[in-house]
Amino acid sequence: MNANDFTAPAAGRIVRTSDGAAAFVPSPLPPDLALSWEMLNAITHAERAVANLRGVGATLPNPHLLIAPFARREAVLSSRIEGTQASVGDLVAYEAGNTPADAADVHEVANYVAALDYGLERLKEFPLSLRFIREVHERLMRGVRGGSSNPGEFRHLQNWIGAPGSRIADAKYVPPPVPDMQEALDAFEKFLHAPSHLPALIRFALIHYHFEAIHPFLDGNGRVGRLLITFLFHTEKLLDHPLLYLSGFFERHRNDYYQLLLNVSQHGEWAAWIAYFLSAVTEQANDAVRRASTLLALRQEYRKRTTSARSSALLGAMIDRLFALPAITITAAARELDVTYRAAKMNVEKLVASGILTEPATGRNRVYMAREIIDLLEAP
């Protein structure tokens, strides 16, 4: 990392690691921001998009019809930013019991879903805090690549960001050394809890940047930072249900995502990062509204497709279950719906005949897939 690239003293300071390499320590939040008319207009657009999505959530007959599939889409896209190649189809098949030949990527994505679920449940009784973040990290990194790097513990070693296999001397960015990191984390937590006159979405942009600049874990920082955005929307009650995720935008504009975060540290370019973040909120909220409408319309179509004098309430329950997890085995259907194997098999076969499920190849523990639902979640 070249210390001369960091030209904004207000953004942070350059220090030296124990090896003499330059490292960056971000200044405590908040920075001195001038909210231009352009930025205020972007805030208004983003807040309106979030309000529209909140309205959609309020009309859902069952919020879990969208909460679960949206969470799985986010898990795939957030993990893809870090280089995993698993798809939504891979994830739901894995969750249904189909272990792929190379399960490492899918396991990481499944852990993301588990960490998200854990965090949302934990927030019912525990505040957003450094301890909470460590707990989420432990769940995210449990039993996966990088999981040997002290899951749930802030780092005790220096890390850096660069090409795979690069040395600290060649790093693009070097986060704070451990003693400075601990001070920066204290300031980070103080800002999390402090009253603020700033609009909530601006605070979220600042918090995400600050966490990524501190980079407090040896692995998993990006994913935890993006999970943190979801938890902020939840704790600030901007949404009643966790339906907004930004990783789709970040993944589509990945180079800008990394560069704009770095530009804040190097040049204090807060306005460009905040504008990017607000665009992400607006685009992803609008996308969630459209995707929700399409999924709910598909649910209605499935119900019409299976309506007959001989259809049962069980069939409707199975359809709703497929929107939460669009892959199923007969054994799982029997267990989850509390019916006999024979009854589950009969209804699964009806869904196959209706074109809702695709029948797998012969074999044990056959996983039936709701391909149309999966395709809607995988669509750009």
PDB file of C-alpha atoms in Angstrom, residues 78-245:
ATOM      1  CA  SER A  78     -23.329 -11.575  -1.391  1.00  0.00           C
ATOM      2  CA  SER A  79     -21.215 -14.730  -1.441  1.00  0.00           C
ATOM      3  CA  ARG A  80     -20.676 -14.375  -5.204  1.00  0.00           C
ATOM      4  CA  ILE A  81     -19.013 -11.008  -4.604  1.00  0.00           C
ATOM      5  CA  GLU A  82     -16.401 -12.967  -2.645  1.00  0.00           C
ATOM      6  CA  GLY A  83     -15.884 -15.451  -5.485  1.00  0.00           C
ATOM      7  CA  THR A  84     -18.243 -18.355  -4.777  1.00  0.00           C
ATOM      8  CA  GLN A  85     -20.018 -19.815  -7.802  1.00  0.00           C
ATOM      9  CA  ALA A  86     -23.085 -21.428  -6.202  1.00  0.00           C
ATOM     10  CA  SER A  87     -26.522 -20.607  -7.635  1.00  0.00           C
ATOM     11  CA  VAL A  88     -29.914 -20.403  -5.944  1.00  0.00           C
ATOM     12  CA  GLY A  89     -30.671 -23.810  -7.445  1.00  0.00           C
ATOM     13  CA  ASP A  90     -27.500 -25.258  -5.930  1.00  0.00           C
ATOM     14  CA  LEU A  91     -28.362 -23.778  -2.535  1.00  0.00           C
ATOM     15  CA  VAL A  92     -31.944 -25.010  -2.301  1.00  0.00           C
ATOM     16  CA  ALA A  93     -31.003 -28.482  -3.565  1.00  0.00           C
ATOM     17  CA  TYR A  94     -28.288 -28.612  -0.890  1.00  0.00           C
ATOM     18  CA  GLU A  95     -30.724 -27.491   1.794  1.00  0.00           C
ATOM     19  CA  ALA A  96     -33.169 -30.156   0.634  1.00  0.00           C
ATOM     20  CA  GLY A  97     -30.519 -32.848   1.071  1.00  0.00           C
ATOM     21  CA  ASN A  98     -28.695 -33.095  -2.255  1.00  0.00           C
ATOM     22  CA  THR A  99     -24.941 -32.871  -1.626  1.00  0.00           C
ATOM     23  CA  PRO A 100     -23.043 -31.723  -4.744  1.00  0.00           C
ATOM     24  CA  ALA A 101     -19.641 -33.092  -5.727  1.00  0.00           C
ATOM     25  CA  ASP A 102     -17.993 -29.828  -4.597  1.00  0.00           C
ATOM     26  CA  ALA A 103     -20.049 -28.655  -1.632  1.00  0.00           C
ATOM     27  CA  ALA A 104     -17.642 -25.989  -0.317  1.00  0.00           C
ATOM     28  CA  ASP A 105     -19.224 -23.029  -2.146  1.00  0.00           C
ATOM     29  CA  VAL A 106     -22.768 -24.136  -1.335  1.00  0.00           C
ATOM     30  CA  HIS A 107     -21.901 -24.665   2.322  1.00  0.00           C
ATOM     31  CA  GLU A 108     -20.632 -21.081   2.520  1.00  0.00           C
ATOM     32  CA  VAL A 109     -23.855 -19.759   1.008  1.00  0.00           C
ATOM     33  CA  ALA A 110     -25.980 -21.910   3.335  1.00  0.00           C
ATOM     34  CA  ASN A 111     -24.001 -20.495   6.262  1.00  0.00           C
ATOM     35  CA  TYR A 112     -24.889 -16.989   5.073  1.00  0.00           C
ATOM     36  CA  VAL A 113     -28.590 -17.862   5.288  1.00  0.00           C
ATOM     37  CA  ALA A 114     -28.023 -19.325   8.758  1.00  0.00           C
ATOM     38  CA  ALA A 115     -26.116 -16.222   9.904  1.00  0.00           C
ATOM     39  CA  LEU A 116     -28.863 -13.953   8.576  1.00  0.00           C
ATOM     40  CA  ASP A 117     -31.580 -15.971  10.307  1.00  0.00           C
ATOM     41  CA  TYR A 118     -29.537 -16.106  13.509  1.00  0.00           C
ATOM     42  CA  GLY A 119     -28.932 -12.361  13.520  1.00  0.00           C
ATOM     43  CA  LEU A 120     -32.561 -11.405  12.933  1.00  0.00           C
ATOM     44  CA  GLU A 121     -33.684 -13.729  15.715  1.00  0.00           C
ATOM     45  CA  ARG A 122     -30.926 -12.548  18.075  1.00  0.00           C
ATOM     46  CA  LEU A 123     -31.886  -8.903  17.569  1.00  0.00           C
ATOM     47  CA  LYS A 124     -35.201  -9.609  19.271  1.00  0.00           C
ATOM     48  CA  GLU A 125     -33.356  -9.741  22.583  1.00  0.00           C
ATOM     49  CA  PHE A 126     -29.895  -8.275  22.000  1.00  0.00           C
ATOM     50  CA  PRO A 127     -28.692  -4.937  20.560  1.00  0.00           C
ATOM     51  CA  LEU A 128     -26.592  -4.403  17.479  1.00  0.00           C
ATOM     52  CA  SER A 129     -23.092  -4.335  18.961  1.00  0.00           C
ATOM     53  CA  LEU A 130     -19.565  -5.680  18.607  1.00  0.00           C
ATOM     54  CA  ARG A 131     -20.543  -8.796  20.537  1.00  0.00           C
ATOM     55  CA  PHE A 132     -23.503  -9.326  18.209  1.00  0.00           C
ATOM     56  CA  ILE A 133     -21.248  -8.925  15.160  1.00  0.00           C
ATOM     57  CA  ARG A 134     -18.824 -11.524  16.527  1.00  0.00           C
ATOM     58  CA  GLU A 135     -21.691 -13.962  17.069  1.00  0.00           C
ATOM     59  CA  VAL A 136     -22.915 -13.500  13.492  1.00  0.00           C
ATOM     60  CA  HIS A 137     -19.373 -13.995  12.190  1.00  0.00           C
ATOM     61  CA  GLU A 138     -19.028 -17.246  14.129  1.00  0.00           C
ATOM     62  CA  ARG A 139     -22.213 -18.567  12.537  1.00  0.00           C
ATOM     63  CA  LEU A 140     -21.150 -17.408   9.079  1.00  0.00           C
ATOM     64  CA  MET A 141     -17.707 -19.033   9.220  1.00  0.00           C
ATOM     65  CA  ARG A 142     -18.599 -22.256  11.026  1.00  0.00           C
ATOM     66  CA  GLY A 143     -17.068 -25.243   9.233  1.00  0.00           C
ATOM     67  CA  VAL A 144     -16.201 -23.477   5.954  1.00  0.00           C
ATOM     68  CA  ARG A 145     -13.084 -22.272   4.147  1.00  0.00           C
ATOM     69  CA  GLY A 146     -11.553 -19.611   6.351  1.00  0.00           C
ATOM     70  CA  GLY A 147     -13.386 -21.164   9.277  1.00  0.00           C
ATOM     71  CA  SER A 148     -10.045 -21.944  10.904  1.00  0.00           C
ATOM     72  CA  SER A 149      -9.382 -18.189  11.112  1.00  0.00           C
ATOM     73  CA  ASN A 150     -10.911 -17.745  14.573  1.00  0.00           C
ATOM     74  CA  PRO A 151     -14.659 -17.603  13.806  1.00  0.00           C
ATOM     75  CA  GLY A 152     -16.376 -15.139  16.097  1.00  0.00           C
ATOM     76  CA  GLU A 153     -13.122 -13.468  17.157  1.00  0.00           C
ATOM     77  CA  PHE A 154     -11.660 -10.182  16.037  1.00  0.00           C
ATOM     78  CA  ARG A 155      -8.252 -10.676  14.505  1.00  0.00           C
ATOM     79  CA  HIS A 156      -5.034 -10.769  16.502  1.00  0.00           C
ATOM     80  CA  LEU A 157      -2.897 -10.593  13.360  1.00  0.00           C
ATOM     81  CA  GLN A 158      -2.394  -8.038  10.624  1.00  0.00           C
ATOM     82  CA  ASN A 159      -4.391  -8.608   7.439  1.00  0.00           C
ATOM     83  CA  TRP A 160      -4.399  -6.884   4.065  1.00  0.00           C
ATOM     84  CA  ILE A 161      -6.340  -6.715   0.815  1.00  0.00           C
ATOM     85  CA  GLY A 162      -4.667  -7.596  -2.451  1.00  0.00           C
ATOM     86  CA  ALA A 163      -4.351 -10.201  -5.156  1.00  0.00           C
ATOM     87  CA  PRO A 164      -4.442 -13.840  -3.979  1.00  0.00           C
ATOM     88  CA  GLY A 165      -1.046 -14.774  -2.593  1.00  0.00           C
ATOM     89  CA  SER A 166       0.181 -11.183  -2.459  1.00  0.00           C
ATOM     90  CA  ARG A 167       2.445  -9.887   0.298  1.00  0.00           C
ATOM     91  CA  ILE A 168       1.606  -6.954   2.539  1.00  0.00           C
ATOM     92  CA  ALA A 169       4.134  -4.860   0.615  1.00  0.00           C
ATOM     93  CA  ASP A 170       2.059  -5.365  -2.543  1.00  0.00           C
ATOM     94  CA  ALA A 171      -1.346  -4.882  -0.892  1.00  0.00           C
ATOM     95  CA  LYS A 172      -3.934  -2.521  -2.306  1.00  0.00           C
ATOM     96  CA  TYR A 173      -5.195  -1.718   1.185  1.00  0.00           C
ATOM     97  CA  VAL A 174      -3.892  -2.471   4.677  1.00  0.00           C
ATOM     98  CA  PRO A 175      -6.433  -2.103   7.518  1.00  0.00           C
ATOM     99  CA  PRO A 176      -5.468  -0.855  10.984  1.00  0.00           C
ATOM    100  CA  PRO A 177      -2.926  -2.812  13.036  1.00  0.00           C
ATOM    101  CA  VAL A 178      -4.527  -4.655  15.948  1.00  0.00           C
ATOM    102  CA  PRO A 179      -4.131  -1.958  18.669  1.00  0.00           C
ATOM    103  CA  ASP A 180      -5.506   0.732  16.320  1.00  0.00           C
ATOM    104  CA  MET A 181      -8.216  -1.675  15.137  1.00  0.00           C
ATOM    105  CA  GLN A 182      -9.465  -2.081  18.695  1.00  0.00           C
ATOM    106  CA  GLU A 183      -9.690   1.689  19.133  1.00  0.00           C
ATOM    107  CA  ALA A 184     -11.458   2.024  15.777  1.00  0.00           C
ATOM    108  CA  LEU A 185     -13.965  -0.678  16.753  1.00  0.00           C
ATOM    109  CA  ASP A 186     -14.742   1.151  19.985  1.00  0.00           C
ATOM    110  CA  ALA A 187     -15.469   4.300  17.965  1.00  0.00           C
ATOM    111  CA  PHE A 188     -17.524   2.239  15.494  1.00  0.00           C
ATOM    112  CA  GLU A 189     -19.719   0.822  18.268  1.00  0.00           C
ATOM    113  CA  LYS A 190     -20.105   4.255  19.840  1.00  0.00           C
ATOM    114  CA  PHE A 191     -21.483   5.599  16.546  1.00  0.00           C
ATOM    115  CA  LEU A 192     -23.821   2.594  16.238  1.00  0.00           C
ATOM    116  CA  HIS A 193     -25.481   3.563  19.511  1.00  0.00           C
ATOM    117  CA  ALA A 194     -25.227   7.356  19.396  1.00  0.00           C
ATOM    118  CA  PRO A 195     -28.228   9.550  18.509  1.00  0.00           C
ATOM    119  CA  SER A 196     -27.745  11.154  15.105  1.00  0.00           C
ATOM    120  CA  HIS A 197     -29.306  13.963  13.098  1.00  0.00           C
ATOM    121  CA  LEU A 198     -28.270  12.245   9.867  1.00  0.00           C
ATOM    122  CA  PRO A 199     -30.860  10.470   7.685  1.00  0.00           C
ATOM    123  CA  ALA A 200     -30.880   6.741   8.422  1.00  0.00           C
ATOM    124  CA  LEU A 201     -29.747   5.753   4.917  1.00  0.00           C
ATOM    125  CA  ILE A 202     -26.736   8.061   5.160  1.00  0.00           C
ATOM    126  CA  ARG A 203     -25.836   6.475   8.507  1.00  0.00           C
ATOM    127  CA  PHE A 204     -26.056   3.011   6.944  1.00  0.00           C
ATOM    128  CA  ALA A 205     -23.656   4.056   4.166  1.00  0.00           C
ATOM    129  CA  LEU A 206     -21.195   5.457   6.711  1.00  0.00           C
ATOM    130  CA  ILE A 207     -21.401   2.367   8.920  1.00  0.00           C
ATOM    131  CA  HIS A 208     -20.852  -0.052   6.045  1.00  0.00           C
ATOM    132  CA  TYR A 209     -17.794   1.873   4.868  1.00  0.00           C
ATOM    133  CA  HIS A 210     -16.349   2.141   8.376  1.00  0.00           C
ATOM    134  CA  PHE A 211     -16.705  -1.571   9.068  1.00  0.00           C
ATOM    135  CA  GLU A 212     -15.038  -2.499   5.770  1.00  0.00           C
ATOM    136  CA  ALA A 213     -12.217  -0.014   6.371  1.00  0.00           C
ATOM    137  CA  ILE A 214     -11.529  -1.500   9.817  1.00  0.00           C
ATOM    138  CA  HIS A 215     -11.682  -5.066   8.422  1.00  0.00           C
ATOM    139  CA  PRO A 216     -11.712  -6.618  11.912  1.00  0.00           C
ATOM    140  CA  PHE A 217     -11.807 -10.312  10.936  1.00  0.00           C
ATOM    141  CA  LEU A 218      -9.213 -12.416   9.157  1.00  0.00           C
ATOM    142  CA  ASP A 219     -11.928 -13.584   6.739  1.00  0.00           C
ATOM    143  CA  GLY A 220     -15.597 -12.862   6.081  1.00  0.00           C
ATOM    144  CA  ASN A 221     -15.494  -9.064   6.461  1.00  0.00           C
ATOM    145  CA  GLY A 222     -17.380  -8.297   3.252  1.00  0.00           C
ATOM    146  CA  ARG A 223     -20.200 -10.716   3.991  1.00  0.00           C
ATOM    147  CA  VAL A 224     -20.551  -9.537   7.592  1.00  0.00           C
ATOM    148  CA  GLY A 225     -20.563  -5.928   6.404  1.00  0.00           C
ATOM    149  CA  ARG A 226     -23.403  -6.649   3.984  1.00  0.00           C
ATOM    150  CA  LEU A 227     -25.318  -8.596   6.633  1.00  0.00           C
ATOM    151  CA  LEU A 228     -24.917  -5.537   8.827  1.00  0.00           C
ATOM    152  CA  ILE A 229     -26.908  -3.466   6.315  1.00  0.00           C
ATOM    153  CA  THR A 230     -29.853  -5.854   6.643  1.00  0.00           C
ATOM    154  CA  PHE A 231     -29.650  -5.706  10.427  1.00  0.00           C
ATOM    155  CA  LEU A 232     -29.575  -1.892  10.336  1.00  0.00           C
ATOM    156  CA  PHE A 233     -32.780  -1.748   8.293  1.00  0.00           C
ATOM    157  CA  HIS A 234     -34.321  -4.091  10.846  1.00  0.00           C
ATOM    158  CA  THR A 235     -33.201  -2.274  14.003  1.00  0.00           C
ATOM    159  CA  GLU A 236     -34.092   1.154  12.605  1.00  0.00           C
ATOM    160  CA  LYS A 237     -37.541  -0.237  11.646  1.00  0.00           C
ATOM    161  CA  LEU A 238     -37.433   1.139   8.112  1.00  0.00           C
ATOM    162  CA  LEU A 239     -39.009  -2.159   7.051  1.00  0.00           C
ATOM    163  CA  ASP A 240     -41.366  -4.470   8.914  1.00  0.00           C
ATOM    164  CA  HIS A 241     -39.903  -7.525   7.192  1.00  0.00           C
ATOM    165  CA  PRO A 242     -36.372  -8.206   5.857  1.00  0.00           C
ATOM    166  CA  LEU A 243     -37.120  -7.805   2.155  1.00  0.00           C
ATOM    167  CA  LEU A 244     -34.400  -5.375   1.029  1.00  0.00           C
ATOM    168  CA  TYR A 245     -30.907  -6.584   0.166  1.00  0.00           C
TER     169      TYR A 245
END
